[in-house]
XYZ file of C-alpha atoms in Angstrom:
567
model
C 36.744 36.707 -6.717
C 35.449 33.278 -5.879
C 33.508 34.554 -3.102
C 32.002 37.410 -4.960
C 30.897 34.893 -7.662
C 29.285 32.687 -5.017
C 27.443 35.756 -3.330
C 26.173 36.909 -6.805
C 25.646 33.599 -8.424
C 23.914 31.558 -5.966
C 21.106 33.935 -5.340
C 20.488 34.109 -9.166
C 20.367 30.379 -9.378
C 17.920 30.145 -6.342
C 15.721 32.833 -7.859
C 15.954 31.050 -11.479
C 15.046 27.744 -9.770
C 11.768 29.348 -8.405
C 10.969 31.127 -11.407
C 11.310 27.940 -13.479
C 9.228 25.894 -10.992
C 6.342 28.575 -10.873
C 6.412 28.874 -14.734
C 6.398 25.134 -15.285
C 3.651 24.710 -12.755
C 1.662 27.362 -14.405
C 1.864 25.718 -18.010
C 0.531 22.338 -16.697
C -2.902 21.107 -17.869
C -5.143 21.309 -15.092
C -8.341 19.860 -16.691
C -8.500 17.606 -13.672
C -10.054 20.585 -11.682
C -12.816 20.856 -14.261
C -14.037 17.217 -13.451
C -17.348 17.383 -11.629
C -17.321 16.078 -8.105
C -19.243 12.769 -7.239
C -22.608 13.557 -6.351
C -23.834 12.840 -2.597
C -24.539 9.145 -1.496
C -28.244 8.212 -1.826
C -27.887 4.799 -0.366
C -26.399 3.808 3.140
C -24.146 0.892 4.089
C -25.191 -2.555 3.217
C -25.433 -5.120 5.952
C -22.806 -7.732 6.080
C -24.839 -10.462 5.168
C -25.558 -8.614 1.841
C -21.894 -8.009 0.955
C -20.037 -10.661 -1.003
C -16.361 -10.803 0.254
C -13.489 -11.906 -1.911
C -12.978 -15.805 -2.270
C -10.052 -17.130 -0.229
C -6.923 -18.380 -2.008
C -6.434 -22.043 -0.850
C -2.995 -22.107 -2.175
C -1.921 -19.386 0.278
C -1.071 -20.047 3.989
C -4.295 -19.890 6.081
C -4.707 -16.684 8.163
C -5.590 -12.937 7.793
C -2.278 -11.820 6.062
C -0.339 -14.552 3.817
C -0.271 -12.011 0.979
C 0.217 -8.287 0.691
C -3.162 -6.348 1.427
C -4.465 -9.660 2.994
C -5.912 -11.412 -0.199
C -5.606 -11.492 -3.863
C -8.129 -8.966 -4.290
C -5.975 -6.478 -2.407
C -8.890 -4.768 -0.519
C -7.525 -4.418 2.891
C -10.767 -5.446 4.592
C -11.936 -8.106 6.801
C -15.241 -9.407 8.371
C -13.127 -9.898 11.564
C -14.237 -7.526 14.326
C -11.562 -5.097 15.460
C -11.605 -3.049 18.688
C -14.359 -0.747 20.006
C -13.205 1.304 23.008
C -13.076 4.744 24.461
C -10.192 7.310 23.461
C -7.277 6.701 25.706
C -3.367 6.362 25.979
C -2.537 2.534 25.860
C -0.850 1.172 28.796
C 2.833 -0.520 28.254
C 1.342 -3.938 28.306
C -1.162 -3.187 25.493
C 1.624 -2.597 23.042
C 4.115 -5.259 21.730
C 7.013 -4.340 19.881
C 10.162 -5.937 18.322
C 13.004 -4.332 16.814
C 13.802 -5.658 13.202
C 15.382 -2.667 11.407
C 14.226 -0.375 8.524
C 11.737 -1.208 5.967
C 9.468 -4.044 7.601
C 6.252 -2.653 5.976
C 4.582 -5.891 5.685
C 4.595 -9.111 8.003
C 3.056 -12.285 6.632
C 1.662 -15.252 8.537
C 2.075 -18.841 8.052
C -0.622 -21.503 8.460
C -1.046 -23.028 12.042
C 1.423 -25.668 12.968
C 0.416 -29.056 14.416
C 1.169 -27.733 17.966
C -0.926 -24.679 17.363
C 1.783 -22.250 17.070
C 1.833 -19.761 13.887
C 4.649 -17.662 12.355
C 5.264 -14.188 11.097
C 7.673 -13.549 8.273
C 9.112 -10.342 7.663
C 11.481 -8.980 5.060
C 13.279 -5.640 5.376
C 16.454 -3.996 4.816
C 18.215 -5.835 7.594
C 16.983 -9.177 6.088
C 14.513 -11.992 6.643
C 13.023 -12.611 10.114
C 10.935 -15.298 11.380
C 8.789 -14.449 14.432
C 6.551 -16.301 16.902
C 3.208 -15.007 15.866
C 2.119 -14.589 19.591
C 5.225 -13.529 21.477
C 7.215 -11.874 18.711
C 10.085 -13.953 19.754
C 12.837 -14.050 16.950
C 13.238 -17.650 15.972
C 15.864 -16.775 13.226
C 17.218 -13.927 11.058
C 18.627 -14.272 7.668
C 20.786 -10.937 7.523
C 21.757 -8.818 4.614
C 25.126 -7.079 4.551
C 23.202 -3.857 5.894
C 22.317 -5.434 9.214
C 25.525 -4.599 10.684
C 25.080 -0.982 9.523
C 21.613 -0.209 10.432
C 21.601 -1.574 14.201
C 19.316 -0.940 16.949
C 21.658 1.826 18.425
C 21.598 3.468 15.117
C 17.808 3.381 14.987
C 17.530 4.529 18.561
C 19.643 7.732 18.112
C 17.360 8.744 15.101
C 14.361 8.195 17.225
C 15.745 10.139 19.929
C 16.453 12.965 17.606
C 12.868 12.954 16.224
C 11.490 12.999 19.594
C 13.627 15.857 20.281
C 12.786 17.656 17.059
C 10.843 16.692 13.868
C 10.320 20.069 12.614
C 12.076 21.781 9.284
C 15.473 21.665 10.759
C 15.210 17.873 11.153
C 15.294 17.323 7.292
C 18.682 15.843 7.572
C 17.638 13.366 10.459
C 14.630 12.445 8.267
C 16.820 11.748 5.319
C 19.033 9.561 7.641
C 16.090 7.585 8.535
C 14.757 7.127 5.108
C 18.094 6.352 3.338
C 18.225 2.638 4.268
C 15.084 1.994 2.198
C 17.138 2.850 -1.128
C 18.636 -0.634 -0.622
C 15.403 -2.358 -0.039
C 14.168 -5.143 -2.136
C 11.454 -7.879 -1.781
C 8.898 -5.904 0.577
C 6.135 -7.716 -1.358
C 6.325 -11.408 -0.457
C 3.856 -14.268 -0.234
C 3.643 -17.243 1.988
C 2.163 -20.489 0.471
C 0.240 -23.401 1.948
C 3.646 -25.408 1.824
C 4.934 -22.826 4.428
C 7.461 -21.247 2.067
C 7.865 -17.613 1.821
C 8.578 -16.324 -1.567
C 10.722 -13.230 -2.162
C 11.840 -11.543 -5.448
C 15.529 -10.264 -5.674
C 16.771 -7.414 -7.529
C 19.052 -9.856 -9.642
C 15.881 -11.294 -11.301
C 15.867 -14.448 -9.120
C 13.036 -15.791 -6.990
C 13.732 -17.505 -3.793
C 11.617 -19.281 -1.380
C 12.658 -20.129 2.360
C 10.997 -22.222 4.934
C 11.578 -24.317 8.039
C 14.774 -26.637 8.342
C 12.845 -29.072 10.304
C 9.474 -30.056 9.340
C 6.735 -28.834 11.854
C 9.047 -26.966 13.884
C 8.362 -23.170 13.642
C 11.168 -22.625 15.920
C 13.768 -24.172 13.525
C 16.500 -22.370 11.392
C 15.396 -20.672 8.253
C 16.418 -22.763 5.089
C 16.588 -22.012 1.576
C 14.078 -24.217 -0.185
C 14.357 -23.256 -3.892
C 15.599 -20.548 -6.223
C 14.656 -19.573 -9.635
C 16.755 -17.244 -11.912
C 14.784 -15.440 -14.602
C 16.590 -15.161 -17.858
C 18.805 -12.077 -18.517
C 16.213 -10.506 -20.818
C 13.806 -10.567 -18.179
C 15.846 -10.005 -15.028
C 15.522 -6.480 -13.553
C 13.386 -4.673 -10.842
C 10.059 -6.266 -10.034
C 7.356 -4.447 -8.247
C 4.495 -6.118 -6.098
C 3.757 -9.823 -5.608
C 0.413 -11.850 -5.615
C -0.417 -15.676 -6.050
C -2.995 -17.155 -8.293
C -5.764 -19.267 -7.342
C -3.770 -22.376 -8.719
C -0.623 -21.457 -6.683
C 1.512 -19.664 -9.097
C 3.577 -16.620 -7.909
C 2.643 -13.857 -10.006
C 4.520 -10.396 -10.237
C 5.254 -7.538 -12.518
C 8.464 -6.213 -13.710
C 8.882 -2.327 -13.740
C 9.412 -2.371 -17.540
C 6.357 -4.133 -18.517
C 6.708 -7.916 -18.258
C 4.390 -10.062 -16.208
C 6.026 -13.211 -14.744
C 4.406 -16.322 -13.347
C 6.829 -18.880 -11.465
C 5.340 -22.332 -10.326
C 4.913 -23.161 -6.623
C 7.915 -25.390 -6.886
C 10.098 -22.904 -8.448
C 10.793 -25.121 -11.433
C 8.869 -23.351 -14.047
C 8.029 -19.809 -15.371
C 5.851 -18.054 -17.874
C 6.067 -14.431 -19.100
C 4.172 -11.995 -21.263
C 4.926 -8.280 -22.349
C 2.120 -6.028 -21.514
C 0.338 -4.075 -24.140
C 1.970 -0.526 -25.143
C 5.405 -1.575 -23.634
C 6.694 -1.603 -26.993
C 5.412 1.732 -28.050
C 5.756 3.810 -24.819
C 8.971 4.750 -23.025
C 9.003 2.194 -20.269
C 12.330 3.456 -18.511
C 12.232 4.096 -14.792
C 11.887 7.810 -14.183
C 13.339 7.796 -10.744
C 13.150 5.421 -7.757
C 9.591 4.030 -7.267
C 8.554 5.491 -10.497
C 8.717 2.672 -13.024
C 6.396 1.969 -16.049
C 4.709 -0.286 -13.802
C 4.747 1.327 -10.123
C 2.882 -1.042 -7.906
C 1.518 -4.297 -7.269
C -1.282 -6.340 -8.842
C -4.783 -7.850 -8.131
C -5.918 -11.229 -8.971
C -9.447 -12.941 -9.379
C -10.316 -16.420 -8.952
C -11.227 -16.751 -12.748
C -7.545 -15.926 -13.864
C -7.946 -12.261 -14.396
C -4.846 -10.540 -13.469
C -4.854 -6.471 -13.046
C -1.777 -4.463 -13.568
C -1.545 -0.786 -13.944
C 1.149 0.746 -16.124
C 1.908 4.303 -16.622
C -1.065 5.218 -18.789
C -3.095 2.135 -19.013
C -5.166 -0.526 -16.733
C -4.499 -3.957 -18.052
C -6.422 -7.078 -17.421
C -4.329 -10.083 -18.332
C -5.775 -13.681 -18.420
C -4.062 -16.703 -16.974
C -5.302 -20.205 -17.811
C -3.209 -22.138 -15.446
C -0.427 -22.319 -18.153
C -0.168 -19.371 -20.078
C -0.761 -15.571 -20.070
C -2.907 -14.085 -22.529
C -3.593 -10.189 -23.552
C -6.094 -11.096 -26.328
C -9.398 -9.869 -26.089
C -11.009 -13.043 -27.298
C -9.781 -14.608 -24.044
C -11.235 -11.821 -21.985
C -8.280 -9.578 -21.670
C -8.440 -5.739 -22.264
C -6.635 -2.614 -21.807
C -7.887 0.856 -20.993
C -6.425 4.309 -20.787
C -6.820 6.233 -17.696
C -6.229 10.003 -16.867
C -2.738 11.026 -16.295
C -2.066 14.669 -15.803
C 1.243 14.011 -14.208
C 2.561 11.737 -16.705
C 3.919 9.496 -14.078
C 0.876 7.124 -13.780
C -0.962 5.756 -10.891
C 0.912 4.848 -7.670
C -1.937 2.598 -6.569
C -2.049 -1.077 -6.320
C -5.310 -2.190 -8.184
C -8.185 -3.383 -5.805
C -11.131 -5.532 -6.778
C -14.699 -4.333 -5.781
C -17.597 -6.689 -6.435
C -18.156 -10.598 -6.337
C -20.694 -13.209 -7.053
C -23.860 -11.481 -8.459
C -22.581 -7.650 -7.617
C -21.367 -5.124 -10.123
C -17.548 -5.876 -10.519
C -14.766 -3.442 -10.923
C -11.101 -3.023 -10.553
C -10.277 0.280 -8.743
C -7.291 2.635 -8.733
C -6.607 6.245 -8.051
C -5.419 7.685 -11.357
C -2.402 9.793 -12.403
C -4.090 13.289 -12.419
C -2.346 15.878 -10.367
C -5.642 15.872 -8.102
C -6.120 12.280 -8.349
C -9.493 10.626 -9.188
C -10.900 7.416 -7.729
C -11.537 5.444 -11.015
C -13.515 2.297 -11.258
C -13.212 0.170 -14.530
C -15.772 -2.576 -15.471
C -13.866 -5.980 -14.880
C -15.835 -7.743 -17.365
C -17.896 -6.941 -20.232
C -18.939 -3.404 -20.482
C -22.652 -3.005 -20.137
C -24.330 -2.589 -23.380
C -25.289 0.982 -24.164
C -22.883 2.147 -21.350
C -21.652 5.815 -21.466
C -18.540 6.375 -19.348
C -18.711 9.693 -17.065
C -17.770 12.955 -18.718
C -13.737 13.313 -18.896
C -13.221 9.529 -19.049
C -10.676 8.476 -21.517
C -12.161 5.086 -21.900
C -15.631 3.798 -22.148
C -14.565 1.054 -19.818
C -14.486 3.612 -17.009
C -17.591 3.096 -14.746
C -16.661 5.843 -12.113
C -14.547 8.879 -11.949
C -14.568 11.109 -8.977
C -12.010 13.608 -7.955
C -10.273 13.163 -4.370
C -11.190 16.708 -3.311
C -11.309 15.951 0.430
C -14.336 17.892 0.933
C -14.146 21.561 2.221
C -10.252 21.142 2.277
C -10.616 21.240 -1.669
C -7.094 20.147 -2.246
C -5.715 21.006 -5.606
C -2.879 18.510 -5.740
C -3.049 15.168 -4.081
C -1.314 11.825 -5.317
C -0.843 8.555 -3.386
C 1.427 5.348 -3.462
C -1.539 3.503 -1.874
C -4.187 0.923 -3.056
C -7.760 2.193 -2.790
C -9.355 0.597 0.293
C -12.364 -1.288 -0.714
C -15.107 -3.024 1.412
C -18.324 -3.867 -0.258
C -19.083 -1.116 -2.720
C -17.345 1.296 -0.555
C -14.017 2.871 -1.694
C -11.824 4.957 0.576
C -8.715 7.206 -0.061
C -6.692 9.381 2.229
C -4.491 12.363 1.650
C -0.773 11.869 1.934
C 0.344 15.349 0.671
C 2.038 17.438 3.404
C 0.146 20.369 4.530
C 3.139 22.504 4.367
C 6.257 22.226 2.124
C 9.268 24.387 2.984
C 10.111 26.678 0.260
C 13.348 25.128 -0.552
C 12.063 21.555 -1.244
C 10.635 20.588 -4.556
C 6.721 20.440 -4.583
C 6.345 17.143 -5.763
C 8.175 13.710 -6.149
C 10.265 11.552 -3.648
C 11.368 14.604 -1.577
C 7.755 14.741 -0.076
C 8.586 11.348 1.700
C 10.923 13.393 4.023
C 7.763 15.149 5.310
C 4.999 12.641 5.345
C 7.504 9.910 6.376
C 9.803 10.290 9.418
C 8.169 13.838 10.054
C 4.561 12.865 9.295
C 3.482 13.302 12.891
C 4.566 17.057 13.045
C 1.121 19.098 12.938
C 3.181 21.469 10.750
C 3.499 18.891 7.886
C 0.971 16.085 8.626
C -1.551 15.824 5.832
C -5.459 15.858 6.690
C -8.371 14.230 4.870
C -10.167 10.944 4.504
C -12.668 10.349 1.964
C -15.054 7.560 1.112
C -16.988 6.979 -2.124
C -19.503 4.373 -2.869
C -20.935 2.665 -5.892
C -24.751 2.950 -6.376
C -25.910 -0.082 -8.208
C -29.233 1.170 -8.816
C -28.135 4.483 -10.476
C -24.930 3.011 -11.813
C -22.800 5.701 -10.648
C -20.040 6.500 -8.038
C -21.140 8.714 -5.220
C -19.631 10.398 -2.235
C -20.366 8.786 0.967
C -18.660 11.125 3.454
C -15.363 13.016 3.994
C -13.520 13.734 7.529
C -11.421 16.831 6.909
C -9.981 16.837 10.492
C -8.646 13.330 10.424
C -5.004 12.625 9.371
C -3.217 9.436 8.111
C 0.040 10.746 7.067
C 1.505 7.944 5.303
C -0.160 4.460 5.893
C -2.779 2.278 4.235
C -6.047 1.996 6.240
C -7.886 -1.177 6.994
C -11.568 -1.792 7.111
C -13.503 -4.115 9.726
C -16.950 -4.955 8.485
C -17.244 -6.830 11.752
C -17.111 -3.970 13.836
C -18.020 -1.169 11.202
C -14.881 0.738 11.373
C -12.023 1.918 9.210
C -8.689 1.765 11.203
C -5.936 3.974 10.307
C -2.419 5.185 11.863
C -2.560 8.722 12.778
C -1.082 11.394 14.681
C -2.394 13.999 17.286
C -0.201 16.525 19.075
C 2.977 14.989 17.696
C 2.254 11.474 19.003
C 1.245 8.490 16.983
C -2.199 7.111 17.302
C -4.438 4.266 16.024
C -7.876 5.940 14.706
C -10.932 4.404 14.294
C -13.753 6.066 12.256
C -17.250 4.728 11.653
C -17.379 3.174 8.123
C -20.966 4.393 7.637
C -20.554 7.979 8.620
C -16.818 8.861 8.704
C -17.223 10.165 12.453
C -14.417 9.483 14.844
C -15.447 6.569 17.192
C -12.173 6.501 19.378
C -8.476 6.681 19.167
C -5.535 5.146 21.034
C -2.545 7.248 21.849
C 0.637 5.094 21.227
C 3.344 7.682 21.913
C 6.401 9.239 20.087
C 8.423 8.766 17.104
C 9.033 5.067 17.715
C 5.408 4.404 16.864
C 5.597 6.047 13.300
C 4.142 3.554 11.054
C 6.033 4.917 8.133
C 4.108 3.640 4.974
C 2.872 0.399 6.784
C -0.678 -0.138 7.320
C -2.728 -1.738 10.116
C -4.084 -5.297 9.854
C -6.448 -7.011 12.123
C -5.872 -10.538 13.179
C -8.246 -13.365 14.313
C -8.142 -12.059 17.732
C -9.193 -8.613 16.785
C -5.787 -7.107 17.661
C -3.991 -4.755 15.114
C -0.417 -5.445 13.968
C 1.621 -2.895 12.103
C 5.145 -2.065 11.069
C 7.027 0.899 12.344
C 10.256 2.768 11.262
C 12.355 0.055 12.927
C 10.405 -3.060 13.358
C 6.899 -4.415 13.893
C 4.273 -3.495 16.655
C 1.011 -5.052 17.960
C -1.798 -3.425 19.387
C -3.360 -5.409 21.919
C -5.853 -3.451 24.025
C -7.455 -4.940 27.202
C -11.175 -5.629 27.130
C -11.367 -5.734 23.319
C -14.917 -5.838 22.015
C -15.481 -8.478 19.455
C -19.048 -7.814 18.685
C -20.158 -7.715 15.140
C -21.907 -4.501 14.037
C -24.426 -4.874 11.488
C -25.310 -1.595 9.839
């Protein structure tokens, strides 16, 4: 009898699940598909000499990446020239790698020590590592209780399985590869000028680590300080940045914004607007009321995206303010999914340029959305479909001829000058038995993202036209794939670099920032080189360093060109 019930009941459950899914999807509001596409660009890329770059935060460590996304504006761009080369497979000595375990998305540099050495700090599932910047030698490791579970042998077995099969039948292997990330905390960290690395813990504490011996980068990791938030504020934090006066700033998933002093002695907090009227509960892992990190400007503006609104909070060096008379504001953005933006806000425009904060919104087909950072120009009329007059630009990420109907991202919009770039991370095929949306898609664009059956395609660049005061479409490359990582722009070489895949092997791709055409690509190899949600960063020598599934890699090609390309 039991077998009969299974044979009859299971098919009915499956059929019902599909019917419910298709009916629910058919009932969704798809007004996002009615928005006008961005007009074609009428201006070219400006010379570097005409572009105002974000100011450096002198309270952070010196170097290219002391903070997430490089600097407080969260642009993921630099004037340092990256490599220019021909397409080829890299030789073994052109790739450096160190095994650290899962979840090392970011690595953050120290300032130079008196002897010329520099550190890379990296915090992941297996704990905090202190690495030599040049050799990748591990100086010290502060392990978590997971370090004995997620060993190199464990990781190598998964990599071998994925090299043998990363197709549909490898979903369980993909799940095993991603499962450690459920215990990850403190992936957003900052390194201060004092040499301390600051990490937010799940228990509501902020800890700082540094050298046990002054001016000795090879010395042991030492706890330098700890601050415990009061119980009413403790919880899951998301993201981290540093103000220009040295305070550690981070939002909590449920709507508080926190500042902790450099010495971890004091804190300030404020509750974001609408947190008292909206449901601020976390919908699922990674889907809190605040889902990603924050951007900061030199004048104390802090930019946070909640589930339905973009917020500008003012920091005066001692207190937060959400009062409009102090320059703060809150603006609604489009949110057809109801889940809000997954993007870290990024800042566009400095000095005498038009100034914006940029996100991708929460529509099913996300839109690149620019908000006026400061006062809204007199007589301004927002683009049609905008829910707030503060919106300056609104452009669907259609990916050109791919004409995607669904696209969402957990990535910041990549900004350089007036250019804004987004990539498609939605798998091109989804097995019929998997949900069409949500965290399950990470099984496909993560560990299986290099498989041509799943890997998403499409890179699209928009740019602001200051003369016509509108957001335009600069170019789209429908054949390029960036399965899961955040790209990085080098204005010095005129390229945008992204981690891609070709023929089931992982690559570094270089596209011309002005035209979107492929310049060259490096073949790195098999699944060991899957960047799994980490993005490339260019260091002072023009090399590219990036996280992988199980550690950190550096791409150090021979005969790297360091010429500056001025378009």
